[in-house]
């Protein structure tokens, strides 16, 4: 019996789609690892894995690539599939990029509070916006739109932890350890990241275990997020209505399927104002703006570095520079916007400036 010509055409399309994504990856160099010497803390060095240098400007570029490859190899995406995603912005920006590469329609279901520059970036890459007033409804709305369009809900919150090969294949953990190889302390004492889907912490934690490294994993989490509560008490799986973080991209009101607490050594809860103060301080040190979730990571790093110094420990701490600050010019970098929301970020900035001081 001869093969179904329609199925053969779809298979050929998928083969070419995977080739296009892999070719795009091969055209991109790995992201930079920025070393920050800390003269106030002799023997301790801070490193920033700069994920803002991806083609779509954030850590989520890695996730979007993995999610598309996972869905393609599972046969969930074809040449006429409409792609749907629930996102606070950055993942949707990256997914819109890959959808456009493959000639597919893309709809992002986003909270109405998502920063306008992120929405503009989604549209720039050909994506459509479906805004919802209640962030808790993004999942149900995404499922509904997928059903209505006959499309595929790519669902980062479920598939983030399994779409990335945590054993290798140039995941972010493998990249960090490869780039650290020639440093004074090549095996970091700590790696610090945030959690939005939980996929990055799952990948890093599993890789550390698989490679038998002594590195510990700390997840920095907004105070108004359920993840750190769930880490301390597995019976806590959601937050009450009205409890939400202002730091886009990390922190969630419910425990997402991709969040794997058992691979995490420690979680540190961070106030939103402290994240923004740290973000501002780091932007001054680097001479360019970074996003709010990077500030969250930096607050956790500061606490760990203080503890290491007090214990007389030497070593390296690695964290993620998740995205650039150009997407937050009308929010986190707007003093009036922050004042209207009673965000007292100035109180936290000096402490982080002292950490990062060159003198």
Coordinates of C-alpha atoms in Angstrom, one line a residue:
X1 CA 0.0 0.0 0.0
X2 CA 1.4 3.4 -0.9
X3 CA 1.8 6.1 1.7
X4 CA -0.9 8.8 2.2
X5 CA 0.4 11.8 0.1
X6 CA -1.1 14.2 2.6
X7 CA 0.7 12.6 5.5
X8 CA 3.9 12.5 3.5
X9 CA 3.6 16.2 2.8
X10 CA 3.0 17.0 6.5
X11 CA 6.0 14.9 7.5
X12 CA 8.2 16.7 4.9
X13 CA 6.9 20.0 6.3
X14 CA 7.8 19.0 9.9
X15 CA 11.2 17.8 8.8
X16 CA 11.9 21.2 7.2
X17 CA 10.5 23.1 10.2
X18 CA 12.9 21.3 12.5
X19 CA 15.8 22.1 10.1
X20 CA 14.8 25.8 10.1
X21 CA 14.8 26.0 13.9
X22 CA 18.1 24.2 14.1
X23 CA 19.7 26.4 11.4
X24 CA 18.5 29.5 13.3
X25 CA 20.2 28.1 16.5
X26 CA 23.4 27.4 14.6
X27 CA 23.5 31.0 13.4
X28 CA 23.5 32.3 17.0
X29 CA 26.5 32.2 19.3
X30 CA 26.0 31.2 22.9
X31 CA 25.0 33.9 25.4
X32 CA 27.7 35.7 27.3
X33 CA 28.8 35.0 30.8
X34 CA 29.6 38.3 32.5
X35 CA 32.1 38.3 35.4
X36 CA 31.5 40.9 38.2
X37 CA 34.4 41.1 40.6
X38 CA 33.3 42.1 44.1
X39 CA 36.2 43.9 45.9
X40 CA 34.2 44.0 49.2
X41 CA 34.0 40.2 49.2
X42 CA 37.5 38.9 48.5
X43 CA 37.5 35.4 47.0
X44 CA 33.9 35.5 45.9
X45 CA 33.0 36.3 42.3
X46 CA 29.5 36.9 40.8
X47 CA 28.7 35.9 37.2
X48 CA 25.7 36.9 35.1
X49 CA 24.5 34.6 32.3
X50 CA 23.3 37.2 29.9
X51 CA 20.2 35.7 28.3
X52 CA 19.2 39.1 26.9
X53 CA 21.5 38.6 23.9
X54 CA 19.2 35.9 22.3
X55 CA 17.5 37.0 19.1
X56 CA 14.3 37.7 21.0
X57 CA 16.0 39.3 23.9
X58 CA 15.3 37.0 26.9
X59 CA 15.9 33.7 28.6
X60 CA 12.6 32.5 27.1
X61 CA 14.1 32.2 23.7
X62 CA 15.6 28.9 24.8
X63 CA 12.3 27.7 26.2
X64 CA 10.4 28.6 23.1
X65 CA 12.8 26.8 20.8
X66 CA 12.5 23.7 23.0
X67 CA 8.7 23.9 23.1
X68 CA 8.4 24.1 19.3
X69 CA 10.8 21.2 18.8
X70 CA 9.0 19.1 21.4
X71 CA 5.6 19.8 19.8
X72 CA 7.0 19.2 16.2
X73 CA 8.6 15.9 17.2
X74 CA 5.4 14.8 18.9
X75 CA 3.4 15.5 15.8
X76 CA 1.3 18.2 17.4
X77 CA 2.1 21.0 15.0
X78 CA 1.5 20.9 11.2
X79 CA 1.7 23.4 8.4
X80 CA -1.7 24.9 9.1
X81 CA -1.7 24.8 13.0
X82 CA -2.5 27.9 14.9
X83 CA -0.2 28.2 17.9
X84 CA -1.7 29.5 21.2
X85 CA 0.2 30.4 24.4
X86 CA -0.6 31.8 27.8
X87 CA 2.2 34.1 28.8
X88 CA 3.1 37.3 30.7
X89 CA 4.9 38.4 27.6
X90 CA 8.5 37.2 27.1
X91 CA 7.7 33.6 26.2
X92 CA 5.1 34.8 23.8
X93 CA 7.6 37.2 22.1
X94 CA 10.0 34.3 21.5
X95 CA 7.2 31.9 20.4
X96 CA 5.9 34.5 18.0
X97 CA 9.4 34.6 16.5
X98 CA 9.4 30.9 15.9
X99 CA 5.8 30.7 14.7
X100 CA 6.6 33.4 12.1
X101 CA 9.7 31.5 11.0
X102 CA 7.5 28.5 10.3
X103 CA 4.7 30.5 8.7
X104 CA 2.2 29.8 11.5
X105 CA -0.5 32.0 13.1
X106 CA 0.3 32.8 16.7
X107 CA -2.0 34.1 19.4
X108 CA -0.7 35.2 22.8
X109 CA -3.1 35.1 25.8
X110 CA -1.7 37.7 28.2
X111 CA -2.7 39.6 31.3
X112 CA -4.1 43.0 30.5
X113 CA -1.3 44.5 32.8
X114 CA 1.5 43.2 30.5
X115 CA 4.0 45.9 29.7
X116 CA 3.1 47.6 26.4
X117 CA 6.7 47.1 24.9
X118 CA 6.3 43.3 25.3
X119 CA 3.0 43.5 23.4
X120 CA 4.6 45.5 20.7
X121 CA 7.4 42.9 20.5
X122 CA 4.8 40.1 20.1
X123 CA 3.1 42.1 17.3
X124 CA 6.5 42.9 15.7
X125 CA 7.1 39.1 15.2
X126 CA 3.7 38.7 13.7
X127 CA 1.8 37.5 16.8
X128 CA -1.8 38.5 17.9
X129 CA -2.8 39.6 21.4
X130 CA -5.7 38.3 23.4
X131 CA -5.7 40.2 26.7
X132 CA -7.6 39.0 29.8
X133 CA -8.4 41.1 32.9
X134 CA -7.9 38.2 35.3
X135 CA -4.5 36.6 35.0
X136 CA -5.8 33.3 36.5
X137 CA -8.0 32.8 33.4
X138 CA -5.1 32.7 30.9
X139 CA -5.0 28.9 30.9
X140 CA -8.7 28.3 30.3
X141 CA -8.8 31.0 27.6
X142 CA -5.8 29.5 25.8
X143 CA -7.5 26.1 25.8
X144 CA -10.7 27.7 24.4
X145 CA -8.9 29.5 21.6
X146 CA -7.1 26.3 20.7
X147 CA -10.4 24.5 20.4
X148 CA -12.0 27.3 18.5
X149 CA -9.2 27.6 15.9
X150 CA -8.4 23.9 15.7
X151 CA -4.9 24.9 16.9
X152 CA -2.4 23.8 19.5
X153 CA -2.0 25.3 23.0
X154 CA 1.8 25.0 23.4
X155 CA 1.4 25.3 27.2
X156 CA 4.8 26.4 28.6
X157 CA 3.6 25.8 32.2
X158 CA 3.1 22.1 31.6
X159 CA 5.9 21.2 29.1
X160 CA 8.8 23.5 30.1
X161 CA 10.4 20.9 32.4
X162 CA 10.2 18.1 29.8
X163 CA 10.7 19.9 26.5
X164 CA 14.4 20.7 27.4
X165 CA 16.9 17.9 27.6
X166 CA 18.4 18.4 31.1
X167 CA 21.2 15.9 30.4
X168 CA 22.8 18.1 27.8
X169 CA 22.1 19.3 24.2
X170 CA 23.4 22.7 25.1
X171 CA 20.8 23.5 27.7
X172 CA 21.5 26.6 29.9
X173 CA 23.1 24.5 32.7
X174 CA 25.5 22.8 30.4
X175 CA 26.4 26.2 28.9
X176 CA 27.1 27.7 32.3
X177 CA 29.4 24.9 33.4
X178 CA 31.3 25.0 30.1
X179 CA 31.8 28.7 30.3
X180 CA 33.0 28.5 33.9
X181 CA 35.6 25.8 33.2
X182 CA 38.6 28.2 33.2
X183 CA 37.6 30.4 36.1
X184 CA 39.2 30.3 39.5
X185 CA 36.2 28.6 41.0
X186 CA 34.8 26.6 38.0
X187 CA 32.2 24.7 40.0
X188 CA 29.8 27.4 41.4
X189 CA 28.9 27.4 45.0
X190 CA 25.5 28.5 44.0
X191 CA 23.4 29.0 40.9
X192 CA 20.5 31.3 41.3
X193 CA 17.5 31.6 39.1
X194 CA 13.8 32.5 39.2
X195 CA 10.7 30.4 38.5
X196 CA 7.9 31.3 36.1
X197 CA 7.1 28.0 34.6
X198 CA 9.7 26.2 36.7
X199 CA 11.4 24.8 33.6
X200 CA 14.8 26.5 34.1
X201 CA 15.2 25.5 37.7
X202 CA 14.2 21.9 36.8
X203 CA 16.8 21.8 34.0
X204 CA 19.6 23.3 36.1
X205 CA 18.8 21.2 39.2
X206 CA 18.6 17.9 37.2
X207 CA 21.8 18.7 35.4
X208 CA 23.7 19.4 38.6
X209 CA 22.5 16.1 40.0
X210 CA 23.3 14.2 36.8
X211 CA 26.8 15.6 36.6
X212 CA 27.3 15.1 40.4
X213 CA 28.4 18.6 41.0
X214 CA 28.6 20.1 44.5
X215 CA 26.8 23.2 43.3
X216 CA 23.6 24.2 45.1
X217 CA 20.5 25.6 43.4
X218 CA 18.7 28.6 44.9
X219 CA 15.4 29.9 43.4
X220 CA 14.6 33.5 44.0
X221 CA 10.9 34.0 44.1
X222 CA 8.7 37.1 44.5
X223 CA 7.0 37.4 47.9
X224 CA 3.6 37.3 46.3
X225 CA 4.2 33.9 44.6
X226 CA 3.1 30.5 45.5
X227 CA 6.3 28.7 44.6
X228 CA 8.3 29.4 47.8
X229 CA 5.3 28.6 49.9
X230 CA 4.9 25.3 48.2
X231 CA 8.6 24.6 48.6
X232 CA 8.2 25.0 52.4
X233 CA 4.8 23.2 52.6
X234 CA 3.8 20.9 49.7
X235 CA 0.1 21.2 50.7
X236 CA 0.1 24.9 49.6
X237 CA -0.7 24.9 45.9
X238 CA -2.3 28.3 45.2
X239 CA -2.6 31.9 46.5
X240 CA -5.8 33.7 47.5
X241 CA -7.4 36.0 45.0
X242 CA -5.8 39.4 44.7
X243 CA -2.3 38.2 45.7
X244 CA 0.0 38.7 42.7
X245 CA 3.6 39.8 42.0
X246 CA 4.5 42.9 40.1
X247 CA 7.6 41.2 38.7
X248 CA 6.8 40.0 35.2
X249 CA 7.9 36.6 34.1
X250 CA 8.4 35.0 37.5
X251 CA 6.2 34.0 40.4
X252 CA 2.8 32.4 39.9
X253 CA -0.5 32.3 41.8
X254 CA -0.7 28.5 41.4
X255 CA 2.0 25.7 41.4
X256 CA 2.7 25.0 37.7
X257 CA 3.2 21.4 36.6
X258 CA 6.8 22.2 35.5
X259 CA 7.9 23.3 38.9
X260 CA 10.0 20.6 40.5
X261 CA 10.8 21.6 44.2
X262 CA 12.8 18.4 44.9
X263 CA 15.7 19.5 42.7
X264 CA 16.0 22.9 44.5
X265 CA 18.2 23.3 47.6
X266 CA 16.9 26.7 48.8
X267 CA 14.3 29.4 48.0
X268 CA 14.5 33.0 48.9
X269 CA 11.4 35.2 48.8
X270 CA 12.1 38.7 47.6
X271 CA 9.9 41.8 47.9
X272 CA 8.9 43.5 44.6
X273 CA 10.4 46.8 45.7
X274 CA 13.7 45.1 46.5
X275 CA 13.8 43.5 43.0
X276 CA 13.4 46.9 41.4
X277 CA 16.0 48.6 43.5
X278 CA 18.5 45.8 42.7
X279 CA 17.5 46.0 39.0
X280 CA 18.3 49.8 39.1
X281 CA 21.6 49.2 40.9
X282 CA 22.8 46.5 38.4
X283 CA 21.8 48.7 35.5
X284 CA 24.1 51.4 36.8
X285 CA 27.0 49.0 37.2
X286 CA 26.6 47.5 33.7
X287 CA 25.8 50.7 31.9
X288 CA 22.6 49.3 30.4
X289 CA 19.1 48.4 31.7
X290 CA 18.1 45.0 32.8
X291 CA 14.7 43.6 33.7
X292 CA 12.9 43.2 37.0
X293 CA 13.4 39.4 37.4
X294 CA 17.2 39.9 37.2
X295 CA 16.8 42.2 40.2
X296 CA 15.0 39.4 42.0
X297 CA 17.9 37.1 41.3
X298 CA 20.4 39.6 42.4
X299 CA 18.8 40.1 45.8
X300 CA 19.1 36.4 46.5
X301 CA 22.7 36.4 45.3
X302 CA 23.5 39.3 47.7
X303 CA 22.1 37.3 50.6
X304 CA 24.1 34.1 49.7
X305 CA 27.3 36.1 49.1
X306 CA 26.9 37.8 52.6
X307 CA 26.5 34.3 54.1
X308 CA 29.5 32.9 52.3
X309 CA 31.6 35.9 53.4
X310 CA 30.5 35.5 57.0
X311 CA 31.4 31.8 57.0
X312 CA 34.8 32.5 55.4
X313 CA 33.9 30.7 52.2
X314 CA 35.4 31.4 48.8
X315 CA 33.8 30.6 45.5
X316 CA 31.6 31.7 42.6
X317 CA 27.9 32.5 42.4
X318 CA 26.2 32.4 39.0
X319 CA 22.8 33.9 38.2
X320 CA 20.8 34.8 35.1
X321 CA 20.4 38.2 33.5
X322 CA 17.0 37.2 32.2
X323 CA 16.1 40.1 29.8
X324 CA 16.9 43.7 28.9
X325 CA 15.3 46.7 30.5
X326 CA 14.0 48.2 27.3
X327 CA 10.7 46.4 27.8
X328 CA 10.1 48.1 31.1
X329 CA 10.7 51.8 30.3
X330 CA 7.1 52.7 31.0
X331 CA 6.9 50.6 34.2
X332 CA 10.0 49.7 36.3
X333 CA 12.1 52.6 35.0
X334 CA 9.3 55.1 35.3
X335 CA 9.5 56.7 38.8
X336 CA 5.9 58.0 38.5
X337 CA 4.5 54.6 37.6
X338 CA 6.3 53.1 40.7
X339 CA 5.1 56.0 43.0
X340 CA 1.5 55.5 41.9
X341 CA 1.8 51.9 43.1
X342 CA 3.6 52.7 46.3
X343 CA 6.7 50.8 45.3
X344 CA 9.5 52.0 47.6
X345 CA 12.4 50.8 45.4
X346 CA 14.9 53.4 46.6
X347 CA 15.4 51.7 50.0
X348 CA 17.0 48.6 48.4
X349 CA 19.2 50.2 45.8
X350 CA 22.0 51.4 48.1
X351 CA 22.7 47.9 49.6
X352 CA 23.0 46.3 46.2
X353 CA 25.2 49.2 45.0
X354 CA 27.5 48.5 47.9
X355 CA 27.7 44.8 46.9
X356 CA 28.5 45.7 43.3
X357 CA 30.9 48.6 44.2
X358 CA 34.3 48.5 42.6
X359 CA 36.0 50.3 45.5

